[in-house]
Short mmCIF file of N, CA and C in Angstrom, two decimals:
data_model
loop_
_atom_site.label_atom_id
_atom_site.label_comp_id
_atom_site.label_asym_id
_atom_site.label_seq_id
_atom_site.Cartn_x
_atom_site.Cartn_y
_atom_site.Cartn_z
N HIS A 4 -8.39 -17.84 4.67
CA HIS A 4 -8.64 -16.44 4.52
C HIS A 4 -7.41 -15.60 4.93
N VAL A 5 -6.82 -14.80 4.04
CA VAL A 5 -5.65 -13.85 4.24
C VAL A 5 -5.98 -12.76 5.02
N GLN A 6 -5.34 -12.59 5.95
CA GLN A 6 -5.44 -11.22 6.78
C GLN A 6 -4.13 -10.27 6.64
N LEU A 7 -4.47 -9.24 6.41
CA LEU A 7 -3.29 -8.16 6.41
C LEU A 7 -3.39 -7.20 7.50
N VAL A 8 -2.32 -6.90 8.00
CA VAL A 8 -2.19 -6.04 9.15
C VAL A 8 -1.24 -4.89 8.82
N GLU A 9 -1.70 -3.61 8.80
CA GLU A 9 -0.98 -2.52 8.64
C GLU A 9 -0.44 -1.89 9.96
N SER A 10 0.66 -1.18 9.83
CA SER A 10 1.26 -0.33 10.94
C SER A 10 2.21 0.68 10.36
N GLY A 11 2.37 1.62 11.35
CA GLY A 11 3.34 2.65 10.79
C GLY A 11 2.73 4.17 10.71
N GLY A 12 1.40 4.12 10.60
CA GLY A 12 0.78 5.28 10.51
C GLY A 12 0.93 6.30 11.73
N GLY A 13 0.52 7.64 11.57
CA GLY A 13 0.69 8.45 12.60
C GLY A 13 0.70 9.90 12.17
N SER A 14 0.96 10.87 12.98
CA SER A 14 1.01 12.23 12.57
C SER A 14 2.45 12.84 12.41
N VAL A 15 2.59 13.61 11.33
CA VAL A 15 3.93 14.02 11.00
C VAL A 15 3.83 15.71 10.44
N GLN A 16 4.84 16.41 10.44
CA GLN A 16 4.77 17.64 9.88
C GLN A 16 5.06 17.60 8.42
N ALA A 17 4.59 18.39 7.82
CA ALA A 17 4.83 18.56 6.24
C ALA A 17 6.28 18.75 5.96
N GLY A 18 6.70 17.76 4.96
CA GLY A 18 8.05 17.60 4.76
C GLY A 18 8.82 16.44 5.45
N GLY A 19 7.99 15.84 6.28
CA GLY A 19 8.46 14.69 6.93
C GLY A 19 8.26 13.47 6.31
N SER A 20 8.52 12.18 7.06
CA SER A 20 8.64 10.92 6.46
C SER A 20 8.04 10.03 7.32
N LEU A 21 7.26 8.94 6.91
CA LEU A 21 6.79 7.82 7.52
C LEU A 21 6.93 6.58 6.69
N LYS A 22 6.83 5.52 7.36
CA LYS A 22 7.12 4.16 6.63
C LYS A 22 6.00 3.13 7.27
N LEU A 23 5.08 2.80 6.18
CA LEU A 23 4.05 1.99 6.66
C LEU A 23 4.54 0.53 6.30
N SER A 24 3.88 -0.48 7.07
CA SER A 24 4.14 -1.89 6.89
C SER A 24 2.81 -2.63 6.69
N CYS A 25 2.99 -3.67 5.88
CA CYS A 25 1.82 -4.58 5.82
C CYS A 25 2.27 -5.97 5.76
N THR A 26 1.81 -6.70 6.69
CA THR A 26 2.25 -8.07 6.86
C THR A 26 1.03 -9.09 6.46
N ALA A 27 1.15 -10.24 5.80
CA ALA A 27 0.12 -11.09 5.41
C ALA A 27 0.17 -12.11 6.34
N SER A 28 -1.15 -12.83 6.66
CA SER A 28 -1.07 -13.96 7.53
C SER A 28 -0.65 -15.34 7.02
N GLU A 29 -0.87 -15.31 5.53
CA GLU A 29 -0.65 -16.45 4.85
C GLU A 29 0.15 -15.91 3.59
N ARG A 30 0.61 -17.09 2.96
CA ARG A 30 1.61 -16.83 1.76
C ARG A 30 0.84 -17.01 0.49
N THR A 31 -0.43 -17.23 0.51
CA THR A 31 -1.05 -17.42 -0.96
C THR A 31 -0.79 -16.26 -1.82
N TYR A 32 -0.65 -15.07 -1.21
CA TYR A 32 -0.73 -13.85 -2.11
C TYR A 32 0.67 -13.84 -2.89
N ARG A 33 1.60 -14.78 -2.31
CA ARG A 33 2.86 -14.48 -2.88
C ARG A 33 3.17 -14.65 -4.42
N ARG A 34 2.14 -15.37 -5.02
CA ARG A 34 2.01 -15.56 -6.39
C ARG A 34 1.74 -14.37 -7.14
N TYR A 35 1.13 -13.20 -6.39
CA TYR A 35 0.50 -12.18 -7.01
C TYR A 35 0.98 -10.76 -6.60
N CYS A 36 0.30 -9.86 -6.66
CA CYS A 36 0.69 -8.41 -6.30
C CYS A 36 0.02 -7.87 -5.13
N MET A 37 0.80 -6.88 -4.48
CA MET A 37 0.33 -6.32 -3.40
C MET A 37 0.23 -4.69 -3.75
N GLY A 38 -0.65 -3.88 -3.06
CA GLY A 38 -0.72 -2.48 -3.25
C GLY A 38 -0.99 -1.66 -1.98
N TRP A 39 -0.80 -0.40 -2.15
CA TRP A 39 -1.34 0.53 -1.08
C TRP A 39 -2.24 1.44 -1.67
N PHE A 40 -3.38 1.74 -0.82
CA PHE A 40 -4.30 2.66 -1.30
C PHE A 40 -4.60 3.67 -0.22
N ARG A 41 -5.09 4.76 -0.46
CA ARG A 41 -5.58 5.68 0.53
C ARG A 41 -6.93 6.27 0.34
N GLN A 42 -7.62 6.62 1.35
CA GLN A 42 -9.02 7.15 1.37
C GLN A 42 -9.09 8.26 2.36
N VAL A 43 -9.78 9.26 1.96
CA VAL A 43 -10.30 10.40 2.71
C VAL A 43 -11.80 10.38 2.77
N PRO A 44 -12.38 10.79 3.91
CA PRO A 44 -13.88 10.76 3.83
C PRO A 44 -14.57 11.46 2.77
N GLY A 45 -15.62 10.87 2.20
CA GLY A 45 -16.25 11.48 1.21
C GLY A 45 -15.59 11.40 -0.17
N LYS A 46 -14.43 10.70 -0.28
CA LYS A 46 -14.00 10.60 -1.66
C LYS A 46 -13.62 8.97 -1.86
N GLU A 47 -13.38 8.60 -3.19
CA GLU A 47 -13.19 7.20 -3.48
C GLU A 47 -11.68 6.75 -2.95
N ARG A 48 -11.61 5.62 -2.86
CA ARG A 48 -10.31 5.00 -2.53
C ARG A 48 -9.31 5.28 -3.71
N GLU A 49 -8.17 5.73 -3.36
CA GLU A 49 -7.09 6.22 -4.47
C GLU A 49 -5.99 5.21 -4.36
N GLY A 50 -5.59 4.54 -5.56
CA GLY A 50 -4.46 3.72 -5.61
C GLY A 50 -2.94 4.61 -5.39
N VAL A 51 -2.20 4.06 -4.62
CA VAL A 51 -1.04 4.92 -4.48
C VAL A 51 0.24 4.13 -5.02
N ALA A 52 0.45 2.85 -4.75
CA ALA A 52 1.47 1.95 -5.21
C ALA A 52 1.27 0.49 -5.39
N SER A 53 1.86 -0.09 -6.41
CA SER A 53 1.50 -1.62 -6.48
C SER A 53 2.93 -2.16 -6.79
N ILE A 54 3.02 -3.51 -6.17
CA ILE A 54 4.34 -4.21 -6.45
C ILE A 54 3.92 -5.75 -6.58
N CYS A 55 4.86 -6.26 -7.56
CA CYS A 55 4.49 -7.70 -7.78
C CYS A 55 5.77 -8.53 -7.47
N LYS A 56 5.43 -9.85 -7.15
CA LYS A 56 6.59 -10.80 -7.06
C LYS A 56 7.57 -10.85 -8.20
N GLY A 57 8.63 -11.17 -8.18
CA GLY A 57 9.56 -11.42 -9.48
C GLY A 57 10.40 -10.41 -9.88
N GLY A 58 10.44 -9.19 -9.20
CA GLY A 58 11.25 -8.14 -9.29
C GLY A 58 10.75 -7.26 -10.33
N LEU A 59 9.47 -7.39 -10.68
CA LEU A 59 8.93 -6.35 -11.66
C LEU A 59 8.99 -5.00 -11.13
N ALA A 60 8.95 -4.10 -12.00
CA ALA A 60 9.19 -2.61 -11.57
C ALA A 60 7.71 -2.12 -10.90
N PRO A 61 7.73 -1.65 -9.75
CA PRO A 61 6.59 -1.04 -9.00
C PRO A 61 5.72 -0.08 -9.85
N TYR A 62 4.70 0.23 -9.49
CA TYR A 62 3.89 1.17 -10.26
C TYR A 62 3.20 2.23 -9.16
N TYR A 63 3.39 3.43 -9.65
CA TYR A 63 3.08 4.45 -8.66
C TYR A 63 1.99 5.51 -9.45
N ALA A 64 1.05 5.94 -8.28
CA ALA A 64 0.34 7.16 -8.90
C ALA A 64 1.15 8.43 -9.07
N ASP A 65 0.68 9.25 -10.05
CA ASP A 65 1.53 10.32 -10.42
C ASP A 65 1.75 11.28 -9.26
N SER A 66 0.71 11.23 -8.38
CA SER A 66 0.88 12.15 -7.25
C SER A 66 1.72 11.85 -6.18
N VAL A 67 2.40 10.66 -6.28
CA VAL A 67 3.34 10.08 -5.29
C VAL A 67 4.53 9.82 -5.82
N LYS A 68 4.76 9.68 -7.02
CA LYS A 68 6.00 9.42 -7.73
C LYS A 68 7.21 10.33 -7.27
N SER A 69 8.28 9.63 -7.00
CA SER A 69 9.66 10.34 -6.58
C SER A 69 9.40 10.60 -5.11
N ARG A 70 8.14 10.56 -4.50
CA ARG A 70 8.21 10.79 -3.11
C ARG A 70 8.08 9.56 -2.16
N PHE A 71 7.29 8.47 -2.92
CA PHE A 71 6.95 7.23 -2.14
C PHE A 71 7.54 6.01 -2.78
N SER A 72 7.92 5.13 -2.09
CA SER A 72 8.59 3.93 -2.42
C SER A 72 7.93 2.75 -1.83
N ILE A 73 7.56 1.72 -2.91
CA ILE A 73 6.94 0.39 -2.31
C ILE A 73 8.05 -0.73 -2.50
N SER A 74 8.04 -1.45 -1.50
CA SER A 74 9.01 -2.65 -1.45
C SER A 74 8.51 -3.90 -0.88
N LEU A 75 9.14 -5.01 -1.06
CA LEU A 75 8.64 -6.31 -0.47
C LEU A 75 9.92 -6.84 0.39
N ASP A 76 9.68 -7.56 1.61
CA ASP A 76 10.85 -8.05 2.01
C ASP A 76 11.05 -9.37 1.38
N ASN A 77 12.23 -9.86 1.85
CA ASN A 77 12.82 -11.13 1.00
C ASN A 77 11.96 -12.31 1.09
N ALA A 78 11.20 -12.46 2.23
CA ALA A 78 10.38 -13.62 2.39
C ALA A 78 8.91 -13.30 1.56
N GLU A 79 8.88 -12.15 1.06
CA GLU A 79 7.72 -11.75 0.32
C GLU A 79 6.34 -11.90 1.15
N THR A 80 6.46 -11.58 2.42
CA THR A 80 5.24 -11.58 3.28
C THR A 80 5.03 -10.09 3.94
N THR A 81 5.86 -9.33 3.86
CA THR A 81 5.47 -7.98 4.20
C THR A 81 5.76 -6.85 3.07
N THR A 82 5.08 -5.93 2.93
CA THR A 82 5.18 -4.80 2.10
C THR A 82 5.32 -3.62 2.80
N TYR A 83 6.25 -2.67 2.28
CA TYR A 83 6.49 -1.57 2.93
C TYR A 83 5.99 -0.31 1.93
N LEU A 84 5.64 0.78 2.63
CA LEU A 84 5.61 2.02 1.75
C LEU A 84 6.26 3.21 2.49
N GLN A 85 7.42 3.46 2.05
CA GLN A 85 8.19 4.56 2.35
C GLN A 85 7.69 5.96 1.82
N MET A 86 7.33 6.93 2.68
CA MET A 86 6.71 8.01 2.20
C MET A 86 7.61 9.20 2.67
N ASN A 87 7.91 9.97 1.78
CA ASN A 87 9.10 11.02 2.06
C ASN A 87 8.25 12.38 1.51
N SER A 88 8.85 13.61 2.06
CA SER A 88 8.15 14.81 1.62
C SER A 88 6.76 14.86 1.72
N LEU A 89 6.34 14.43 2.83
CA LEU A 89 4.75 14.31 3.03
C LEU A 89 4.26 15.77 3.03
N ALA A 90 2.95 15.79 2.41
CA ALA A 90 2.25 17.03 2.38
C ALA A 90 0.91 16.93 3.09
N PRO A 91 0.30 17.98 3.31
CA PRO A 91 -1.00 17.81 3.96
C PRO A 91 -2.00 17.05 3.00
N GLU A 92 -1.88 17.27 1.75
CA GLU A 92 -2.87 16.42 0.77
C GLU A 92 -2.70 15.01 0.85
N ASP A 93 -1.53 14.43 1.55
CA ASP A 93 -1.32 12.99 1.60
C ASP A 93 -2.05 12.37 2.87
N SER A 94 -2.74 13.24 3.82
CA SER A 94 -3.38 12.73 4.81
C SER A 94 -4.45 12.00 4.41
N ALA A 95 -4.68 10.72 4.97
CA ALA A 95 -5.70 9.83 4.55
C ALA A 95 -5.49 8.68 5.34
N MET A 96 -6.53 7.75 5.34
CA MET A 96 -6.53 6.35 5.88
C MET A 96 -5.85 5.57 4.72
N TYR A 97 -4.71 5.02 5.29
CA TYR A 97 -3.97 4.15 4.23
C TYR A 97 -4.32 2.80 4.30
N TYR A 98 -4.48 1.87 3.27
CA TYR A 98 -4.86 0.54 3.20
C TYR A 98 -4.01 -0.52 2.35
N CYS A 99 -3.62 -1.48 2.83
CA CYS A 99 -2.88 -2.45 2.14
C CYS A 99 -3.73 -3.42 1.69
N ALA A 100 -3.41 -3.97 0.43
CA ALA A 100 -4.30 -4.85 -0.28
C ALA A 100 -3.39 -5.89 -1.02
N ALA A 101 -4.07 -7.17 -1.14
CA ALA A 101 -3.20 -8.06 -1.82
C ALA A 101 -3.96 -9.01 -2.73
N ASP A 102 -3.20 -9.82 -3.35
CA ASP A 102 -3.58 -10.88 -4.53
C ASP A 102 -4.37 -10.35 -5.69
N ALA A 103 -3.80 -9.20 -6.15
CA ALA A 103 -4.10 -8.98 -7.59
C ALA A 103 -3.22 -9.64 -8.47
N VAL A 104 -3.77 -9.91 -9.73
CA VAL A 104 -2.86 -10.79 -10.50
C VAL A 104 -1.90 -9.84 -11.61
N VAL A 105 -2.33 -8.69 -11.41
CA VAL A 105 -1.22 -7.69 -12.27
C VAL A 105 -0.86 -6.57 -11.25
N CYS A 106 0.01 -5.91 -11.77
CA CYS A 106 0.42 -4.48 -10.94
C CYS A 106 -0.49 -3.46 -11.35
N THR A 107 -1.58 -2.95 -10.43
CA THR A 107 -2.53 -2.08 -10.87
C THR A 107 -2.83 -1.31 -9.62
N LEU A 108 -3.29 0.05 -9.84
CA LEU A 108 -3.89 0.79 -8.88
C LEU A 108 -5.32 0.64 -8.80
N ARG A 109 -5.98 -0.37 -9.54
CA ARG A 109 -7.45 -0.47 -9.46
C ARG A 109 -7.90 -1.08 -8.14
N ALA A 110 -8.70 -0.65 -7.35
CA ALA A 110 -9.05 -1.37 -6.11
C ALA A 110 -9.80 -2.69 -6.47
N SER A 111 -10.50 -2.72 -7.36
CA SER A 111 -11.28 -3.83 -7.59
C SER A 111 -10.48 -5.12 -8.02
N SER A 112 -9.28 -4.99 -8.38
CA SER A 112 -8.40 -5.86 -8.75
C SER A 112 -7.82 -6.72 -7.53
N TYR A 113 -8.06 -6.21 -6.26
CA TYR A 113 -7.50 -6.74 -5.13
C TYR A 113 -8.57 -7.73 -4.36
N LYS A 114 -8.03 -8.78 -3.89
CA LYS A 114 -8.93 -9.64 -3.23
C LYS A 114 -9.06 -9.29 -1.86
N TYR A 115 -7.96 -9.07 -0.98
CA TYR A 115 -7.73 -8.99 0.50
C TYR A 115 -7.43 -7.70 0.79
N TRP A 116 -7.99 -7.11 1.97
CA TRP A 116 -7.64 -5.79 2.47
C TRP A 116 -7.35 -5.77 3.98
N GLY A 117 -6.59 -4.84 4.26
CA GLY A 117 -6.26 -4.50 5.58
C GLY A 117 -7.11 -3.56 6.20
N GLN A 118 -7.24 -3.33 7.66
CA GLN A 118 -8.18 -2.55 8.31
C GLN A 118 -7.74 -0.87 8.11
N GLY A 119 -6.52 -0.66 7.63
CA GLY A 119 -6.14 0.87 7.36
C GLY A 119 -5.25 1.28 8.65
N THR A 120 -4.43 2.30 8.23
CA THR A 120 -3.73 2.88 9.13
C THR A 120 -3.60 4.36 8.75
N GLN A 121 -3.99 5.21 9.95
CA GLN A 121 -4.11 6.66 9.49
C GLN A 121 -2.97 7.34 9.42
N VAL A 122 -2.77 8.26 8.54
CA VAL A 122 -1.77 9.21 8.27
C VAL A 122 -2.22 10.59 8.19
N THR A 123 -1.73 11.47 9.05
CA THR A 123 -2.05 12.78 9.15
C THR A 123 -0.84 13.80 8.97
N VAL A 124 -0.86 14.56 8.01
CA VAL A 124 0.31 15.63 7.76
C VAL A 124 -0.23 16.86 8.16
N SER A 125 0.58 17.62 8.84
CA SER A 125 0.01 19.02 9.23
C SER A 125 1.21 20.08 8.98
#
């Protein structure tokens, strides 16, 4: 069973930056894709960014394009989400997900999920 552990969340002022990290306990996901999602209470989980092995272009939600950047480390065991120009509407619990077979922002496509890390922008 793959475990995903997120870190890097916190509180930041509008216009600031945060970098989230997600490390997988096993390497099985390396054949597939990872993603970042976010959710606020009372709303559906929203796809933010997705990245796949092999250097394929990452995929972003329109709401974060040009502000957020997803990447993988060389070992392809850790994914990062660099978030710049943060706004209050970016406040949410951010979740890492793994093992989708395509680059997608659809939550149902991912098999494994982390516990989430809170991001608060004021």
